[in-house]
PDB file of C-alpha atoms in Angstrom:
ATOM      1  CA  MET A   1     -44.980 -79.589  26.711  1.00  0.00           C
ATOM      2  CA  ARG A   2     -46.657 -76.475  26.508  1.00  0.00           C
ATOM      3  CA  LYS A   3     -45.010 -74.874  29.858  1.00  0.00           C
ATOM      4  CA  GLY A   4     -41.383 -75.556  28.324  1.00  0.00           C
ATOM      5  CA  ALA A   5     -41.995 -74.623  25.126  1.00  0.00           C
ATOM      6  CA  LYS A   6     -42.854 -71.349  26.652  1.00  0.00           C
ATOM      7  CA  ARG A   7     -40.105 -70.997  28.916  1.00  0.00           C
ATOM      8  CA  LYS A   8     -37.870 -71.771  26.634  1.00  0.00           C
ATOM      9  CA  THR A   9     -39.175 -69.312  24.076  1.00  0.00           C
ATOM     10  CA  LYS A  10     -38.860 -66.873  27.468  1.00  0.00           C
ATOM     11  CA  HIS A  11     -35.467 -68.091  27.781  1.00  0.00           C
ATOM     12  CA  THR A  12     -33.859 -66.318  24.562  1.00  0.00           C
ATOM     13  CA  ASP A  13     -36.121 -63.288  24.739  1.00  0.00           C
ATOM     14  CA  ASP A  14     -34.125 -62.619  28.266  1.00  0.00           C
ATOM     15  CA  SER A  15     -31.409 -63.977  26.596  1.00  0.00           C
ATOM     16  CA  GLN A  16     -31.043 -61.319  24.525  1.00  0.00           C
ATOM     17  CA  PRO A  17     -30.377 -57.744  26.020  1.00  0.00           C
ATOM     18  CA  ASP A  18     -27.142 -59.184  26.673  1.00  0.00           C
ATOM     19  CA  SER A  19     -25.527 -59.711  24.039  1.00  0.00           C
ATOM     20  CA  GLN A  20     -26.128 -55.524  23.471  1.00  0.00           C
ATOM     21  CA  PRO A  21     -24.057 -54.802  26.596  1.00  0.00           C
ATOM     22  CA  VAL A  22     -21.404 -56.416  24.938  1.00  0.00           C
ATOM     23  CA  ALA A  23     -21.455 -54.820  21.480  1.00  0.00           C
ATOM     24  CA  SER A  24     -21.556 -51.688  23.322  1.00  0.00           C
ATOM     25  CA  SER A  25     -18.320 -52.754  24.831  1.00  0.00           C
ATOM     26  CA  GLN A  26     -16.450 -53.810  21.948  1.00  0.00           C
ATOM     27  CA  GLU A  27     -16.834 -49.963  20.407  1.00  0.00           C
ATOM     28  CA  ASN A  28     -15.538 -48.619  23.415  1.00  0.00           C
ATOM     29  CA  GLU A  29     -11.993 -50.623  22.851  1.00  0.00           C
ATOM     30  CA  ASN A  30     -11.729 -49.496  19.531  1.00  0.00           C
ATOM     31  CA  LYS A  31     -13.061 -46.118  20.470  1.00  0.00           C
ATOM     32  CA  ILE A  32     -10.109 -46.253  22.979  1.00  0.00           C
ATOM     33  CA  THR A  33      -7.420 -48.035  21.075  1.00  0.00           C
ATOM     34  CA  LYS A  34      -7.490 -45.775  17.946  1.00  0.00           C
ATOM     35  CA  PRO A  35      -5.452 -43.614  17.743  1.00  0.00           C
ATOM     36  CA  LYS A  36      -5.795 -40.906  17.266  1.00  0.00           C
ATOM     37  CA  ALA A  37      -4.147 -38.604  13.647  1.00  0.00           C
ATOM     38  CA  LYS A  38      -1.913 -36.404  14.637  1.00  0.00           C
ATOM     39  CA  ARG A  39      -2.135 -32.899  12.185  1.00  0.00           C
ATOM     40  CA  LEU A  40       1.216 -32.397  10.422  1.00  0.00           C
ATOM     41  CA  LYS A  41       2.851 -29.091  10.414  1.00  0.00           C
ATOM     42  CA  THR A  42       3.024 -27.152   8.014  1.00  0.00           C
ATOM     43  CA  SER A  43       6.130 -25.299   7.651  1.00  0.00           C
ATOM     44  CA  LYS A  44       5.766 -21.489   6.357  1.00  0.00           C
ATOM     45  CA  PRO A  45       7.967 -20.610   3.575  1.00  0.00           C
ATOM     46  CA  HIS A  46      10.714 -18.309   3.710  1.00  0.00           C
ATOM     47  CA  SER A  47      10.372 -15.059   2.036  1.00  0.00           C
ATOM     48  CA  GLU A  48      13.775 -13.443   0.637  1.00  0.00           C
ATOM     49  CA  PRO A  49      15.140 -10.652   2.640  1.00  0.00           C
ATOM     50  CA  GLU A  50      14.093  -7.527   0.051  1.00  0.00           C
ATOM     51  CA  TYR A  51      17.629  -5.953  -0.750  1.00  0.00           C
ATOM     52  CA  PHE A  52      17.075  -1.885  -2.010  1.00  0.00           C
ATOM     53  CA  GLU A  53      19.840  -0.590  -3.415  1.00  0.00           C
ATOM     54  CA  ASP A  54      21.286   3.091  -1.898  1.00  0.00           C
ATOM     55  CA  LYS A  55      20.646   5.701  -3.478  1.00  0.00           C
ATOM     56  CA  ARG A  56      23.998   7.922  -4.497  1.00  0.00           C
ATOM     57  CA  ASN A  57      24.519  10.711  -3.418  1.00  0.00           C
ATOM     58  CA  LEU A  58      24.959  12.856  -6.431  1.00  0.00           C
ATOM     59  CA  GLU A  59      21.885  10.542  -7.814  1.00  0.00           C
ATOM     60  CA  ASP A  60      19.553  13.290  -8.689  1.00  0.00           C
ATOM     61  CA  LEU A  61      21.570  16.297 -10.167  1.00  0.00           C
ATOM     62  CA  TRP A  62      20.755  15.222 -13.996  1.00  0.00           C
ATOM     63  CA  LEU A  63      17.368  15.387 -13.047  1.00  0.00           C
ATOM     64  CA  GLU A  64      17.857  18.324 -11.497  1.00  0.00           C
ATOM     65  CA  THR A  65      18.480  20.095 -14.686  1.00  0.00           C
ATOM     66  CA  PHE A  66      16.274  21.693 -16.905  1.00  0.00           C
ATOM     67  CA  PRO A  67      16.773  20.899 -19.985  1.00  0.00           C
ATOM     68  CA  VAL A  68      17.110  23.702 -22.390  1.00  0.00           C
ATOM     69  CA  GLY A  69      14.904  23.389 -25.453  1.00  0.00           C
ATOM     70  CA  THR A  70      12.898  20.811 -24.865  1.00  0.00           C
ATOM     71  CA  GLU A  71       9.447  21.046 -25.300  1.00  0.00           C
ATOM     72  CA  TRP A  72       7.043  20.090 -22.430  1.00  0.00           C
ATOM     73  CA  ASP A  73       5.076  17.367 -23.897  1.00  0.00           C
ATOM     74  CA  GLN A  74       8.375  15.531 -24.000  1.00  0.00           C
ATOM     75  CA  LEU A  75      10.330  15.277 -20.479  1.00  0.00           C
ATOM     76  CA  ASP A  76       7.536  12.685 -19.119  1.00  0.00           C
ATOM     77  CA  ALA A  77       8.923  10.963 -22.322  1.00  0.00           C
ATOM     78  CA  VAL A  78      12.715  11.654 -20.862  1.00  0.00           C
ATOM     79  CA  TYR A  79      12.100  11.290 -17.616  1.00  0.00           C
ATOM     80  CA  GLN A  80      10.208   7.563 -18.223  1.00  0.00           C
ATOM     81  CA  ILE A  81      13.716   6.079 -18.636  1.00  0.00           C
ATOM     82  CA  LYS A  82      16.705   5.512 -16.147  1.00  0.00           C
ATOM     83  CA  TRP A  83      19.348   7.599 -17.971  1.00  0.00           C
ATOM     84  CA  ASN A  84      22.832   6.893 -16.484  1.00  0.00           C
ATOM     85  CA  PHE A  85      24.326   9.337 -15.357  1.00  0.00           C
ATOM     86  CA  SER A  86      28.129   8.008 -13.383  1.00  0.00           C
ATOM     87  CA  ASN A  87      30.796   9.567 -15.306  1.00  0.00           C
ATOM     88  CA  LEU A  88      29.200  12.635 -14.681  1.00  0.00           C
ATOM     89  CA  GLU A  89      28.905  11.845 -10.762  1.00  0.00           C
ATOM     90  CA  ASN A  90      32.141  10.396 -10.701  1.00  0.00           C
ATOM     91  CA  ALA A  91      33.904  13.624 -11.898  1.00  0.00           C
ATOM     92  CA  PHE A  92      32.497  15.073  -8.889  1.00  0.00           C
ATOM     93  CA  GLU A  93      34.322  12.745  -6.861  1.00  0.00           C
ATOM     94  CA  GLU A  94      38.317  13.216  -5.699  1.00  0.00           C
ATOM     95  CA  GLY A  95      40.367  12.662  -7.537  1.00  0.00           C
ATOM     96  CA  GLY A  96      37.845  13.891 -10.453  1.00  0.00           C
ATOM     97  CA  LEU A  97      38.092  16.305 -13.280  1.00  0.00           C
ATOM     98  CA  LEU A  98      35.131  18.700 -10.993  1.00  0.00           C
ATOM     99  CA  TYR A  99      36.010  18.282  -8.084  1.00  0.00           C
ATOM    100  CA  GLY A 100      36.308  20.162  -5.654  1.00  0.00           C
ATOM    101  CA  LYS A 101      36.254  23.908  -8.342  1.00  0.00           C
ATOM    102  CA  LYS A 102      33.049  26.352  -8.560  1.00  0.00           C
ATOM    103  CA  VAL A 103      29.979  24.305 -12.254  1.00  0.00           C
ATOM    104  CA  TYR A 104      27.295  24.956 -13.498  1.00  0.00           C
ATOM    105  CA  LEU A 105      25.249  22.835 -15.348  1.00  0.00           C
ATOM    106  CA  PHE A 106      21.861  22.849 -17.626  1.00  0.00           C
ATOM    107  CA  GLY A 107      20.927  20.386 -19.958  1.00  0.00           C
ATOM    108  CA  CYS A 108      18.993  20.122 -23.505  1.00  0.00           C
ATOM    109  CA  THR A 109      17.817  16.204 -24.664  1.00  0.00           C
ATOM    110  CA  GLU A 110      19.062  15.555 -28.643  1.00  0.00           C
ATOM    111  CA  PRO A 111      16.271  13.455 -30.289  1.00  0.00           C
ATOM    112  CA  GLN A 112      17.888   9.770 -31.846  1.00  0.00           C
ATOM    113  CA  LEU A 113      15.858   8.150 -34.519  1.00  0.00           C
ATOM    114  CA  VAL A 114      17.178   4.439 -32.276  1.00  0.00           C
ATOM    115  CA  MET A 115      15.562   0.699 -32.214  1.00  0.00           C
ATOM    116  CA  HIS A 116      13.070   0.349 -29.635  1.00  0.00           C
ATOM    117  CA  LYS A 117      11.837  -3.061 -29.036  1.00  0.00           C
ATOM    118  CA  GLY A 118      12.212  -4.426 -32.388  1.00  0.00           C
ATOM    119  CA  GLU A 119      11.267  -1.317 -33.920  1.00  0.00           C
ATOM    120  CA  ASN A 120      12.634   2.826 -34.865  1.00  0.00           C
ATOM    121  CA  LYS A 121      11.641   5.438 -32.417  1.00  0.00           C
ATOM    122  CA  VAL A 122      12.878   8.861 -32.149  1.00  0.00           C
ATOM    123  CA  VAL A 123      14.043   9.176 -28.091  1.00  0.00           C
ATOM    124  CA  CYS A 124      14.195  12.248 -26.689  1.00  0.00           C
ATOM    125  CA  ILE A 125      18.286  11.483 -25.589  1.00  0.00           C
ATOM    126  CA  PRO A 126      19.033  13.877 -22.071  1.00  0.00           C
ATOM    127  CA  VAL A 127      22.084  15.925 -22.275  1.00  0.00           C
ATOM    128  CA  VAL A 128      24.005  17.269 -19.699  1.00  0.00           C
ATOM    129  CA  VAL A 129      26.726  20.273 -19.743  1.00  0.00           C
ATOM    130  CA  ALA A 130      29.059  21.567 -17.272  1.00  0.00           C
ATOM    131  CA  VAL A 131      30.628  24.788 -17.494  1.00  0.00           C
ATOM    132  CA  VAL A 132      33.675  25.922 -14.855  1.00  0.00           C
ATOM    133  CA  SER A 133      33.075  28.899 -14.304  1.00  0.00           C
ATOM    134  CA  PRO A 134      34.024  31.640 -10.373  1.00  0.00           C
ATOM    135  CA  PHE A 135      30.028  33.245 -11.745  1.00  0.00           C
ATOM    136  CA  PRO A 136      27.140  32.197 -13.886  1.00  0.00           C
ATOM    137  CA  PRO A 137      27.808  31.612 -17.424  1.00  0.00           C
ATOM    138  CA  SER A 138      24.470  34.121 -17.695  1.00  0.00           C
ATOM    139  CA  ASP A 139      21.867  35.471 -17.045  1.00  0.00           C
ATOM    140  CA  LYS A 140      20.593  35.266 -20.795  1.00  0.00           C
ATOM    141  CA  ILE A 141      18.473  32.472 -22.800  1.00  0.00           C
ATOM    142  CA  GLY A 142      19.059  33.004 -26.701  1.00  0.00           C
ATOM    143  CA  ILE A 143      15.554  31.429 -28.243  1.00  0.00           C
ATOM    144  CA  ASN A 144      15.415  30.568 -31.696  1.00  0.00           C
ATOM    145  CA  SER A 145      13.704  28.337 -33.365  1.00  0.00           C
ATOM    146  CA  VAL A 146      12.904  27.715 -38.158  1.00  0.00           C
ATOM    147  CA  GLN A 147       9.323  29.582 -38.207  1.00  0.00           C
ATOM    148  CA  ARG A 148      11.851  32.848 -36.884  1.00  0.00           C
ATOM    149  CA  GLU A 149      13.522  34.891 -38.685  1.00  0.00           C
ATOM    150  CA  ALA A 150      16.691  36.187 -36.029  1.00  0.00           C
ATOM    151  CA  GLU A 151      17.432  35.203 -32.765  1.00  0.00           C
ATOM    152  CA  GLU A 152      15.714  36.637 -29.582  1.00  0.00           C
ATOM    153  CA  ILE A 153      17.741  37.790 -26.606  1.00  0.00           C
ATOM    154  CA  ILE A 154      15.609  37.827 -23.542  1.00  0.00           C
ATOM    155  CA  PRO A 155      16.542  37.452 -19.659  1.00  0.00           C
ATOM    156  CA  MET A 156      16.342  34.355 -17.899  1.00  0.00           C
ATOM    157  CA  LYS A 157      13.580  35.781 -15.060  1.00  0.00           C
ATOM    158  CA  GLN A 158      11.752  36.527 -17.657  1.00  0.00           C
ATOM    159  CA  MET A 159      11.021  33.043 -18.599  1.00  0.00           C
ATOM    160  CA  LYS A 160      11.614  31.902 -14.639  1.00  0.00           C
ATOM    161  CA  MET A 161      15.019  29.977 -14.905  1.00  0.00           C
ATOM    162  CA  ASP A 162      17.630  30.982 -12.763  1.00  0.00           C
ATOM    163  CA  TRP A 163      20.914  29.666 -11.444  1.00  0.00           C
ATOM    164  CA  VAL A 164      20.182  27.847  -8.024  1.00  0.00           C
ATOM    165  CA  PRO A 165      22.747  25.533  -5.985  1.00  0.00           C
ATOM    166  CA  TYR A 166      22.252  22.240  -6.170  1.00  0.00           C
ATOM    167  CA  ILE A 167      22.034  19.723  -2.788  1.00  0.00           C
ATOM    168  CA  PRO A 168      23.620  16.879  -2.939  1.00  0.00           C
ATOM    169  CA  LEU A 169      21.382  14.292  -1.159  1.00  0.00           C
ATOM    170  CA  GLU A 170      23.662  13.726   2.143  1.00  0.00           C
ATOM    171  CA  GLN A 171      23.638  17.296   2.950  1.00  0.00           C
ATOM    172  CA  ARG A 172      19.552  17.892   1.995  1.00  0.00           C
ATOM    173  CA  ASP A 173      19.112  17.510   6.018  1.00  0.00           C
ATOM    174  CA  SER A 174      21.529  20.149   6.560  1.00  0.00           C
ATOM    175  CA  GLN A 175      20.561  24.307   6.841  1.00  0.00           C
ATOM    176  CA  VAL A 176      21.040  24.758   3.332  1.00  0.00           C
ATOM    177  CA  ASP A 177      22.053  28.787   4.231  1.00  0.00           C
ATOM    178  CA  ARG A 178      25.168  27.385   5.732  1.00  0.00           C
ATOM    179  CA  LEU A 179      26.266  25.428   2.279  1.00  0.00           C
ATOM    180  CA  LYS A 180      28.633  26.604  -0.174  1.00  0.00           C
ATOM    181  CA  SER A 181      27.719  23.923  -2.429  1.00  0.00           C
ATOM    182  CA  GLN A 182      30.208  24.289  -5.934  1.00  0.00           C
ATOM    183  CA  ILE A 183      27.266  23.000  -8.219  1.00  0.00           C
ATOM    184  CA  PHE A 184      24.979  25.414  -9.560  1.00  0.00           C
ATOM    185  CA  ILE A 185      22.073  24.332 -11.740  1.00  0.00           C
ATOM    186  CA  LEU A 186      19.795  25.265 -14.139  1.00  0.00           C
ATOM    187  CA  ARG A 187      16.482  25.747 -12.896  1.00  0.00           C
ATOM    188  CA  CYS A 188      13.200  26.225 -14.122  1.00  0.00           C
ATOM    189  CA  THR A 189      10.088  26.972 -11.300  1.00  0.00           C
ATOM    190  CA  GLN A 190       7.407  27.324 -14.394  1.00  0.00           C
ATOM    191  CA  ARG A 191       5.241  25.430 -13.776  1.00  0.00           C
ATOM    192  CA  ARG A 192       3.172  23.526 -16.596  1.00  0.00           C
ATOM    193  CA  SER A 193      -0.426  24.311 -15.009  1.00  0.00           C
ATOM    194  CA  ALA A 194       0.236  27.471 -16.427  1.00  0.00           C
ATOM    195  CA  LEU A 195       1.462  26.691 -20.033  1.00  0.00           C
ATOM    196  CA  LYS A 196      -2.503  25.556 -20.176  1.00  0.00           C
ATOM    197  CA  HIS A 197      -3.489  29.474 -20.271  1.00  0.00           C
ATOM    198  CA  SER A 198      -0.329  30.389 -22.555  1.00  0.00           C
ATOM    199  CA  GLU A 199      -0.042  30.793 -26.018  1.00  0.00           C
ATOM    200  CA  ILE A 200       1.604  28.559 -28.678  1.00  0.00           C
ATOM    201  CA  GLY A 201       4.410  30.897 -28.701  1.00  0.00           C
ATOM    202  CA  SER A 202       5.846  30.713 -25.284  1.00  0.00           C
ATOM    203  CA  ILE A 203       4.541  27.572 -24.379  1.00  0.00           C
ATOM    204  CA  LYS A 204       7.273  26.835 -27.476  1.00  0.00           C
ATOM    205  CA  GLU A 205      10.472  28.982 -26.440  1.00  0.00           C
ATOM    206  CA  ILE A 206      11.172  27.476 -22.444  1.00  0.00           C
TER     207      ILE A 206
END
């Protein structure tokens, strides 16, 4: 009886290794039959093309024209606003009031009290004056203020001002000496850095 029992236990002991390959084969089947998850390709959002407005031929005409009588510390405030001078530009186009004429331009500013962002604010509004003439209006400039007893007339060159030809944007790649400009603007070549060493009176004059 003892021998039979030993054989029985031996049979059970030997049967254990046979169950392991079956389990491993099932695992292999699961590994083989299990489908791989596919990655979804995310489509990149199409960015809308940017469009830039074409610059007009005389777009910076008012910017190039020096505003006479405007204090230097006010110039930045004037140029911060994108003013629209399309009426002046149209006057130089074919059929316009100034087309084909020799014109001299100078600028100035008019302080106006306007409502800006819910509060009253003094804004220097730029103005461009056009003079139709075959020759420059003047080579002198008058200086007047509340502090002065009388108007002082001095040469424009003393204030580093002069009439210079205006070159439209479409013609700036050409040689300036070959162009016959009909538009002349008043320009000031005084540098702001030099004004720091000048007297307050001379700064106010410009």
